[in-house]
Coordinates of C-alpha atoms (C1' of nucleotides) in Angstrom, one line a residue:
Chain T
M14 CA -6.5 -106.7 83.4
F15 CA -6.3 -106.9 79.6
N16 CA -4.3 -109.3 77.5
I17 CA -2.5 -107.7 74.6
L18 CA -0.9 -109.7 71.9
V19 CA 2.1 -108.1 70.2
V20 CA 2.7 -109.6 66.7
E21 CA 6.1 -108.3 65.6
D22 CA 9.1 -110.0 64.1
D23 CA 11.8 -107.5 65.0
K24 CA 13.2 -108.5 68.4
S25 CA 14.1 -105.1 69.7
T26 CA 10.8 -103.6 68.9
K27 CA 9.0 -106.5 70.5
K28 CA 11.0 -106.0 73.6
L29 CA 10.3 -102.3 73.7
M30 CA 6.6 -102.9 73.4
E31 CA 6.7 -105.5 76.1
V32 CA 8.2 -102.9 78.5
I33 CA 5.7 -100.3 77.5
L34 CA 2.7 -102.6 78.0
R35 CA 3.9 -103.9 81.3
T36 CA 4.7 -100.6 82.8
N37 CA 1.2 -99.4 81.8
G38 CA -0.5 -102.4 83.5
Y39 CA -1.3 -104.7 80.6
N40 CA -0.7 -108.3 80.3
H41 CA 1.6 -109.0 77.4
L42 CA 1.8 -111.9 74.9
A43 CA 4.1 -112.1 71.9
A44 CA 4.2 -113.7 68.5
S45 CA 6.7 -113.3 65.6
N46 CA 4.2 -113.9 62.8
G47 CA 0.6 -114.4 62.0
L48 CA 0.7 -118.2 62.4
E49 CA 2.2 -118.0 65.9
A50 CA -0.4 -115.3 66.7
L51 CA -3.3 -117.7 65.8
E52 CA -1.8 -120.4 67.9
I53 CA -1.5 -118.2 70.9
M54 CA -5.1 -117.1 70.4
D55 CA -6.2 -120.7 70.5
S56 CA -5.0 -121.1 74.0
H57 CA -5.3 -117.6 75.5
H58 CA -7.9 -115.0 75.6
V59 CA -6.7 -111.8 73.8
D60 CA -8.3 -108.5 74.2
L61 CA -6.4 -106.6 71.6
I62 CA -3.7 -107.1 69.0
V63 CA -0.8 -104.8 68.2
L64 CA 0.2 -105.9 64.8
D65 CA 3.2 -105.1 62.6
I66 CA 2.2 -105.2 58.9
M67 CA 5.5 -106.5 57.5
M68 CA 6.3 -109.9 58.7
P69 CA 7.5 -113.3 57.4
K70 CA 5.3 -116.3 57.1
M71 CA 1.8 -114.9 57.6
N72 CA 1.9 -111.1 57.4
G73 CA -0.4 -108.6 59.0
Y74 CA -2.9 -108.3 56.2
E75 CA -3.2 -112.0 56.0
L76 CA -3.7 -112.4 59.7
T77 CA -6.4 -109.7 59.7
K78 CA -8.2 -111.3 56.8
E79 CA -8.1 -114.6 58.6
L80 CA -9.5 -113.2 61.8
R81 CA -12.2 -111.2 60.1
A82 CA -13.3 -114.2 58.0
N83 CA -14.0 -115.9 61.3
H84 CA -16.1 -113.0 62.5
D85 CA -13.6 -112.2 65.1
D86 CA -13.8 -108.5 65.6
I87 CA -11.1 -108.2 68.1
P88 CA -9.6 -104.7 67.9
I89 CA -6.3 -104.4 66.0
L90 CA -3.8 -101.7 66.3
M91 CA -1.7 -101.8 63.2
V92 CA 1.9 -100.6 63.1
T93 CA 3.1 -99.6 59.7
A94 CA 5.9 -97.7 58.1
K95 CA 4.9 -94.3 56.7
Q96 CA 5.3 -95.0 53.1
L97 CA 3.1 -98.0 53.2
L98 CA 0.3 -96.1 54.8
E99 CA -1.7 -94.5 52.1
D100 CA -2.3 -97.2 49.6
R101 CA -2.9 -100.1 51.9
K102 CA -4.8 -98.8 54.9
Q103 CA -8.1 -98.4 53.0
G104 CA -9.4 -101.9 53.0
F105 CA -7.9 -103.3 56.0
I106 CA -8.6 -100.9 58.8
V107 CA -12.1 -101.8 59.8
G108 CA -14.3 -100.1 62.4
T109 CA -12.7 -101.7 65.4
D110 CA -9.2 -100.8 64.4
D111 CA -6.6 -98.1 64.4
Y112 CA -3.1 -97.7 63.1
M113 CA 0.2 -96.1 64.1
I114 CA 3.2 -95.0 62.1
K115 CA 6.6 -96.3 63.0
P116 CA 8.6 -95.6 65.1
V117 CA 6.0 -95.9 67.8
D118 CA 5.8 -93.4 70.6
E119 CA 5.0 -94.8 74.0
E120 CA 2.3 -92.3 75.0
E121 CA 0.6 -92.5 71.6
M122 CA 0.4 -96.2 71.7
I123 CA -1.1 -96.4 75.2
L124 CA -3.6 -93.7 74.2
R125 CA -4.7 -95.6 71.2
I126 CA -4.9 -98.9 73.0
K127 CA -7.1 -97.3 75.7
A128 CA -9.4 -95.9 73.1
L129 CA -9.7 -99.2 71.3
L130 CA -10.4 -101.1 74.4
R131 CA -13.0 -98.6 75.5
R132 CA -14.8 -98.9 72.2
A133 CA -14.7 -102.7 72.2
K134 CA -16.3 -102.6 75.7
I135 CA -19.1 -100.4 74.4
V136 CA -19.8 -102.6 71.5
S137 CA -20.0 -105.6 73.8
E138 CA -22.5 -104.0 76.0
H139 CA -25.2 -106.5 75.2
Q140 CA -22.7 -109.2 75.9
L141 CA -20.7 -110.7 78.7
L142 CA -17.2 -111.7 78.1
I143 CA -15.5 -114.3 80.3
G144 CA -12.2 -115.4 79.0
K145 CA -12.9 -116.7 75.6
V146 CA -16.6 -117.2 76.3
V147 CA -19.2 -114.8 75.1
L148 CA -22.7 -114.6 76.5
D149 CA -24.9 -112.8 74.0
Y150 CA -28.0 -111.4 75.7
D151 CA -29.9 -110.7 72.5
S152 CA -29.6 -114.1 71.0
L153 CA -29.5 -116.2 74.2
T154 CA -26.3 -117.7 72.9
V155 CA -23.2 -118.8 74.5
I156 CA -20.1 -118.9 72.3
R157 CA -16.7 -120.3 72.8
D158 CA -14.3 -120.4 69.9
N159 CA -16.4 -121.8 67.1
E160 CA -18.6 -123.7 69.4
Q161 CA -22.0 -122.0 69.9
Q162 CA -25.1 -123.0 71.6
M163 CA -28.5 -121.3 72.1
L164 CA -30.0 -121.8 75.5
P165 CA -33.6 -121.9 76.6
Q166 CA -34.6 -118.5 78.0
K167 CA -34.8 -119.2 81.6
E168 CA -31.5 -121.0 81.6
F169 CA -29.8 -118.2 79.8
Y170 CA -31.1 -115.4 81.9
L171 CA -30.2 -117.3 85.0
L172 CA -26.7 -117.8 83.9
Y173 CA -26.4 -114.2 82.7
K174 CA -27.7 -112.8 85.9
L175 CA -25.2 -114.9 88.0
L176 CA -22.3 -114.0 85.9
S177 CA -23.2 -110.4 85.6
Y178 CA -22.6 -110.0 89.3
P179 CA -19.8 -112.5 89.9
Q180 CA -19.3 -113.5 93.5
K181 CA -22.6 -112.0 94.6
I182 CA -24.8 -114.4 96.3
F183 CA -28.4 -114.7 95.1
T184 CA -31.1 -116.5 97.0
R185 CA -33.4 -118.7 95.1
L186 CA -36.2 -116.3 95.9
Q187 CA -34.3 -113.4 94.4
L188 CA -33.6 -115.3 91.3
M189 CA -37.2 -116.3 91.0
D190 CA -38.3 -112.8 91.4
E191 CA -35.9 -111.4 88.8
I192 CA -36.3 -114.1 86.1
W193 CA -39.6 -115.6 86.7
G194 CA -41.3 -112.5 88.0
M195 CA -42.6 -111.5 91.4
D196 CA -45.9 -113.2 91.2
S197 CA -44.7 -116.5 89.8
E198 CA -46.4 -119.6 91.3
T199 CA -43.6 -122.0 90.7
T200 CA -41.7 -123.6 93.5
D201 CA -38.1 -122.6 94.1
N202 CA -37.0 -126.1 93.4
T203 CA -37.2 -125.4 89.7
V204 CA -34.2 -123.1 90.2
N205 CA -32.2 -126.1 91.4
V206 CA -33.1 -128.0 88.3
H207 CA -32.1 -125.1 86.1
I208 CA -28.8 -124.7 87.9
N209 CA -28.2 -128.4 87.5
R210 CA -28.8 -128.2 83.8
L211 CA -26.5 -125.3 83.4
R212 CA -23.8 -127.0 85.3
K213 CA -24.1 -130.1 83.1
R214 CA -24.2 -128.0 79.9
F215 CA -21.0 -126.2 80.8
E216 CA -19.2 -128.9 82.8
N217 CA -16.1 -128.8 80.6
Y218 CA -16.0 -125.0 80.7
S219 CA -13.2 -123.8 83.0
E220 CA -14.1 -120.2 82.5
F221 CA -16.9 -120.0 85.0
E222 CA -18.7 -122.0 87.6
I223 CA -21.9 -121.8 89.6
V224 CA -21.2 -122.3 93.3
T225 CA -23.8 -123.3 95.9
V226 CA -23.8 -121.3 99.1
R227 CA -25.4 -123.6 101.5
G228 CA -28.4 -122.1 103.3
L229 CA -28.3 -119.0 101.1
G230 CA -28.4 -119.7 97.4
Y231 CA -26.0 -119.5 94.5
K232 CA -23.2 -117.4 93.1
G233 CA -21.4 -117.2 89.8
V234 CA -17.7 -117.4 89.8
R235 CA -15.6 -116.2 86.9
K236 CA -12.1 -117.5 86.5
D237 CA -11.0 -115.5 83.5
E238 CA -8.6 -113.1 85.2
E239 CA -6.1 -115.5 86.5
Chain M
M6 CA -24.1 -85.9 54.8
F7 CA -26.8 -87.5 56.8
N8 CA -29.8 -85.9 58.5
I9 CA -30.4 -87.1 62.0
L10 CA -33.5 -86.2 63.9
V11 CA -33.3 -86.1 67.7
V12 CA -36.6 -86.5 69.4
E13 CA -36.1 -85.7 73.1
D14 CA -38.0 -83.5 75.5
D15 CA -35.2 -82.7 77.9
K16 CA -33.6 -79.5 76.8
S17 CA -30.1 -80.2 78.0
T18 CA -29.9 -83.7 76.6
K19 CA -31.1 -82.3 73.3
K20 CA -28.4 -79.7 73.3
L21 CA -25.8 -82.2 74.1
M22 CA -26.8 -84.5 71.3
E23 CA -26.8 -81.6 68.9
V24 CA -23.2 -80.8 69.8
I25 CA -22.2 -84.5 69.5
L26 CA -23.8 -84.9 66.1
R27 CA -22.4 -81.6 64.7
T28 CA -18.9 -82.3 65.8
N29 CA -19.1 -85.7 64.2
G30 CA -20.3 -84.3 60.9
Y31 CA -24.0 -85.0 60.9
N32 CA -26.8 -82.6 60.1
H33 CA -29.0 -82.2 63.1
L34 CA -32.8 -81.7 63.4
A35 CA -34.7 -81.6 66.7
A36 CA -38.2 -82.3 68.0
S37 CA -39.6 -82.4 71.5
N38 CA -42.2 -85.1 71.0
G39 CA -43.5 -87.5 68.5
L40 CA -45.9 -85.1 66.9
E41 CA -43.3 -82.5 66.2
A42 CA -41.1 -85.3 64.8
L43 CA -43.8 -86.2 62.3
E44 CA -44.1 -82.6 61.3
I45 CA -40.4 -82.2 60.7
M46 CA -40.4 -85.4 58.7
D47 CA -43.0 -84.1 56.4
S48 CA -40.8 -81.3 55.3
H49 CA -37.3 -82.7 55.7
H50 CA -35.6 -85.9 54.6
V51 CA -34.4 -87.7 57.6
D52 CA -31.9 -90.6 57.5
L53 CA -32.1 -91.7 61.1
I54 CA -33.9 -90.9 64.4
V55 CA -32.5 -90.8 67.8
L56 CA -35.5 -91.3 70.0
D57 CA -36.1 -91.0 73.7
I58 CA -38.8 -93.4 74.8
M59 CA -40.3 -91.3 77.6
M60 CA -41.8 -88.2 76.3
P61 CA -45.0 -86.1 76.6
K62 CA -47.7 -85.9 73.9
M63 CA -46.7 -88.7 71.6
N64 CA -44.1 -91.0 73.2
G65 CA -41.4 -93.0 71.6
Y66 CA -43.5 -96.2 71.2
E67 CA -46.4 -94.4 69.6
L68 CA -44.1 -92.6 67.2
T69 CA -42.5 -95.8 66.2
K70 CA -45.8 -97.5 65.7
E71 CA -47.0 -94.6 63.6
L72 CA -43.9 -94.8 61.4
R73 CA -43.9 -98.5 61.0
A74 CA -47.6 -98.4 60.1
N75 CA -46.7 -96.4 57.1
H76 CA -44.0 -98.9 56.2
D77 CA -41.3 -96.4 57.0
D78 CA -38.4 -98.4 58.1
I79 CA -36.1 -95.6 58.9
P80 CA -33.5 -96.7 61.4
I81 CA -34.3 -95.7 65.0
L82 CA -31.8 -95.5 67.8
M83 CA -33.8 -95.7 71.0
V84 CA -32.7 -94.2 74.2
T85 CA -34.0 -95.9 77.3
A86 CA -33.5 -96.0 81.0
K87 CA -31.9 -99.2 82.2
Q88 CA -35.0 -100.7 83.9
L89 CA -36.9 -100.4 80.7
L90 CA -34.5 -102.6 79.0
E91 CA -36.4 -105.9 79.3
D92 CA -39.2 -104.3 77.2
R93 CA -37.2 -104.6 74.1
K94 CA -38.2 -108.1 73.2
Q95 CA -41.9 -107.0 73.2
G96 CA -41.9 -105.9 69.6
F97 CA -40.9 -102.3 69.6
I98 CA -37.3 -102.5 68.6
V99 CA -37.6 -103.7 65.1
G100 CA -35.1 -105.0 62.7
T101 CA -33.7 -101.7 61.6
D102 CA -33.2 -100.5 65.1
D103 CA -30.9 -100.4 68.0
Y104 CA -31.1 -99.1 71.6
M105 CA -28.8 -97.4 74.1
I106 CA -29.0 -97.1 77.8
K107 CA -29.0 -93.7 79.5
P108 CA -26.9 -91.8 80.2
V109 CA -25.6 -91.8 76.6
D110 CA -21.9 -91.8 75.9
E111 CA -20.8 -89.8 72.9
E112 CA -18.6 -92.4 71.4
E113 CA -21.1 -95.1 71.8
M114 CA -23.8 -93.0 70.2
I115 CA -21.7 -92.3 67.2
L116 CA -20.7 -95.9 66.8
R117 CA -24.3 -97.1 66.9
I118 CA -25.4 -94.4 64.4
K119 CA -22.7 -95.5 62.0
A120 CA -23.6 -99.1 62.3
L121 CA -27.3 -98.4 61.7
L122 CA -26.6 -96.2 58.7
R123 CA -24.3 -98.8 57.3
R124 CA -26.9 -101.5 57.6
A125 CA -29.6 -99.3 56.2
K126 CA -27.5 -98.7 53.2
I127 CA -26.9 -102.4 52.7
V128 CA -30.6 -103.0 52.9
S129 CA -31.4 -100.3 50.5
E130 CA -29.1 -101.7 47.9
H131 CA -31.9 -104.2 47.1
Q132 CA -29.7 -107.2 46.7
L133 CA -28.4 -109.7 49.1
L134 CA -25.6 -112.0 48.3
I135 CA -25.2 -115.2 50.4
G136 CA -22.5 -117.5 49.0
K137 CA -23.7 -118.2 45.5
V138 CA -27.2 -117.2 46.3
V139 CA -28.6 -113.8 45.2
L140 CA -31.8 -112.3 46.6
D141 CA -33.0 -109.6 44.3
Y142 CA -35.5 -107.3 46.1
D143 CA -36.9 -105.6 43.1
S144 CA -37.9 -108.8 41.2
L145 CA -38.6 -110.9 44.3
T146 CA -36.2 -113.4 42.8
V147 CA -33.8 -115.9 44.4
I148 CA -31.0 -117.1 42.1
R149 CA -28.5 -119.8 42.6
D150 CA -26.3 -120.7 39.7
N151 CA -28.7 -121.1 36.8
E152 CA -31.5 -121.9 39.0
Q153 CA -33.9 -119.1 39.5
Q154 CA -37.3 -118.7 41.2
M155 CA -39.6 -115.9 41.9
L156 CA -41.3 -116.0 45.3
P157 CA -44.7 -114.6 46.3
Q158 CA -44.3 -111.2 47.9
K159 CA -44.8 -112.0 51.5
E160 CA -42.5 -115.0 51.4
F161 CA -39.8 -113.0 49.7
Y162 CA -39.9 -110.0 52.1
L163 CA -39.9 -112.3 55.0
L164 CA -36.8 -114.1 53.8
Y165 CA -35.1 -110.9 52.8
K166 CA -35.7 -109.3 56.2
L167 CA -34.4 -112.3 58.1
L168 CA -31.3 -112.6 56.0
S169 CA -30.6 -108.9 56.0
Y170 CA -30.0 -109.1 59.7
P171 CA -28.5 -112.5 60.2
Q172 CA -28.5 -113.8 63.7
K173 CA -30.9 -111.2 64.9
I174 CA -34.1 -112.5 66.4
F175 CA -37.4 -111.2 65.2
T176 CA -40.6 -111.9 67.0
R177 CA -43.6 -112.9 65.0
L178 CA -45.1 -109.5 65.9
Q179 CA -42.1 -107.6 64.6
L180 CA -42.3 -109.5 61.3
M181 CA -46.0 -108.9 61.1
D182 CA -45.5 -105.2 61.7
E183 CA -42.8 -104.8 59.2
I184 CA -44.1 -106.9 56.4
W185 CA -47.9 -106.9 56.9
G186 CA -48.1 -103.5 58.5
M187 CA -48.9 -102.5 62.0
D188 CA -52.6 -102.6 61.7
S189 CA -52.9 -105.9 60.0
E190 CA -55.7 -108.1 61.2
T191 CA -54.1 -111.3 60.3
T192 CA -53.2 -113.8 62.9
D193 CA -49.6 -114.5 63.6
N194 CA -49.9 -118.1 62.7
T195 CA -49.7 -117.1 59.1
V196 CA -46.1 -116.2 59.8
N197 CA -45.5 -119.9 60.7
V198 CA -47.0 -121.0 57.5
H199 CA -44.8 -118.7 55.4
I200 CA -41.7 -119.8 57.3
N201 CA -42.7 -123.3 56.7
R202 CA -43.1 -122.7 53.0
L203 CA -39.7 -121.0 52.8
R204 CA -38.0 -123.8 54.6
K205 CA -39.5 -126.3 52.3
R206 CA -38.7 -124.3 49.2
F207 CA -35.0 -123.9 50.2
E208 CA -34.5 -127.2 52.1
N209 CA -31.6 -128.2 49.9
Y210 CA -29.9 -124.8 50.1
S211 CA -27.0 -125.0 52.5
E212 CA -26.3 -121.3 52.3
F213 CA -28.8 -120.1 54.8
E214 CA -31.4 -121.4 57.2
I215 CA -34.3 -120.1 59.3
V216 CA -33.9 -121.0 62.9
T217 CA -36.7 -121.0 65.4
V218 CA -36.0 -119.4 68.8
R219 CA -38.7 -120.9 71.0
G220 CA -40.6 -118.3 72.9
L221 CA -39.2 -115.4 70.9
G222 CA -39.4 -115.9 67.2
Y223 CA -37.2 -116.6 64.3
K224 CA -33.7 -115.7 63.1
G225 CA -31.9 -116.1 59.8
V226 CA -28.6 -117.8 59.8
R227 CA -26.1 -117.4 57.0
K228 CA -23.5 -120.0 56.5
D229 CA -21.6 -118.5 53.6
E230 CA -18.3 -117.9 55.2
E231 CA -17.4 -121.3 56.5
Chain H
dG5 C1' -22.5 -141.9 113.5
dA6 C1' -27.6 -141.2 113.5
dG7 C1' -30.9 -138.1 111.9
dG8 C1' -32.4 -134.5 109.4
dA9 C1' -32.2 -130.6 106.4
dA10 C1' -30.4 -128.6 102.2
dG11 C1' -29.3 -129.5 97.9
dA12 C1' -28.5 -132.6 93.6
dT13 C1' -30.1 -135.5 90.4
dT14 C1' -33.2 -138.1 87.6
dA15 C1' -37.1 -139.0 85.2
dA16 C1' -41.6 -138.2 84.1
dC17 C1' -45.2 -135.0 83.1
dT18 C1' -47.7 -130.9 81.1
dC19 C1' -49.0 -127.6 78.1
dA20 C1' -48.2 -123.9 75.3
dA21 C1' -45.5 -123.0 71.1
dG22 C1' -44.6 -124.3 66.9
dA23 C1' -45.0 -127.3 62.6
dT24 C1' -47.6 -129.2 59.2
dA25 C1' -51.3 -130.3 56.1
dA26 C1' -55.2 -129.1 53.9
dA27 C1' -59.0 -126.4 53.0
dC28 C1' -60.8 -121.9 52.1
dT29 C1' -61.1 -117.1 50.1
dG30 C1' -60.7 -113.7 46.9
dA31 C1' -58.4 -111.8 43.1
dT32 C1' -56.7 -112.4 38.6
dT33 C1' -56.6 -114.5 34.2
dA34 C1' -57.6 -117.7 30.4
Chain C
dT24 C1' -66.8 -120.0 34.4
dA25 C1' -63.0 -122.7 35.2
dA26 C1' -58.3 -122.5 36.6
dT27 C1' -54.6 -120.6 39.0
dC28 C1' -52.3 -118.5 42.6
dA29 C1' -51.2 -115.7 47.0
dG30 C1' -52.5 -115.4 51.2
dT31 C1' -55.2 -116.8 55.2
dT32 C1' -57.5 -119.8 58.2
dT33 C1' -58.5 -124.0 60.5
dA34 C1' -57.5 -128.3 62.4
dT35 C1' -54.4 -131.5 64.0
dC36 C1' -49.9 -133.2 65.2
dT37 C1' -45.4 -132.7 67.3
dT38 C1' -42.0 -130.8 70.2
dG39 C1' -39.5 -129.2 74.0
dA40 C1' -39.1 -125.6 77.8
dG41 C1' -40.4 -125.5 82.1
dT42 C1' -42.1 -127.8 86.0
dT43 C1' -43.0 -131.3 89.4
dA44 C1' -42.2 -135.2 92.1
dA45 C1' -39.5 -138.8 93.8
dT46 C1' -35.2 -140.3 95.1
dC47 C1' -30.3 -139.9 96.1
dT48 C1' -26.3 -137.4 98.2
dT49 C1' -24.0 -134.3 101.1
dC50 C1' -23.2 -131.8 105.0
dC51 C1' -24.2 -130.2 109.6
dT52 C1' -25.5 -131.0 114.4
dC53 C1' -26.2 -133.4 118.6

DNA sequence: GAGGAAGATTAACTCAAGATAAACTGATTA
DNA sequence: TAATCAGTTTATCTTGAGTTAATCTTCCTC
């Protein structure tokens, strides 16, 4: 289930979009301007933004600029009036984005949203996204908001494995085999220790959890889709 | 218009890729193995290679090695089966490269190609701007305000490489291969020494930093947009 | 509720990876 | 031929990821 944030100051358009999104199975969040949008994004995970260009307070361009400056490459579907299109779209529509001309057509909007989400998913292939938390496989890094930490290899791979298959129970032996290698000499207690360290490291992260299954092993639990 | 060389022994995959590339506006060249690829590259300008790892005659690794030995840092998009994924840390995917997991998705491939070409272009511009700091590739010079220093070659190239791909982890081996050449005899400790010298040289520069990733290598971190 | 097994936690240990300093080499130049 | 400089090597010091071991806690069973 994806969370889509609609940033739009016109009440009736906003309402219309809400209906479209809900009937197509998306979660819907709403803001009336850029500032509100940023606030909502602080407290909610957002997969995509539908953004009206013309707005009071902080307009669409400013919001986009703000987001990109923070290296947030969330996909943005811009909505613009026809006459504004040519001149402006050049510098603001980046690779992850798309745009639509008002008035919006239901089918078109859903198609574009689908395409954008699909692309975002591809780009994040080397990554795991859990709520607002990103696990980046290539850099062994866990990022939440502007908090970022690089984990030791074994710890990272362990966490990545568990969260790649949420709810699946792994025995200590399986984990040893997959992360340490089949012929590792090390005792399986070292898995305990690593799990312990991970739990401590992320104890204030509500997005996921490592659960012990007594007599069997561990499983990763994701709580991002509530 | 870019020339893209597909090196792939499977006929149908090759055909598929040809169609994908043509419909997306790229020129297409094809080879069935590494040797053929080298021949084609003798007579054609190639901007990017899409390379299947598993091939007869000269496989993907060997071709890459051959190319890098000649200091050809043409971007390579490797195609690999999932279980071979773990290999990528071992020093074959170099800075200019990316990889995809089979089976390839059209959209994904085009996205990755675009990204690689974009980066290659940036790198070939021969200047890097980080905050107020300019790295000038042609004169091996680093400039900040009215402070200017020319670095020894190896030091400069090392820094330039790391900062061209910020956050990307390079193993010592990769750095050796790309800067010293594949067949260099020198021990990888000399990388340590150069990193050390760079760190000392720029210790009061807040714009960038070289971070050690224990067990893997180094990465450049840019702090210009904070 | 006593006893024992599974797991958690803590702290200490080990050793390879990396950092650092300094010496060495070979090329270039004065 | 002395001086300088880039690059390399060697030797030594430091660090921290990973492991081990010891102890504590929890949970299940009789």
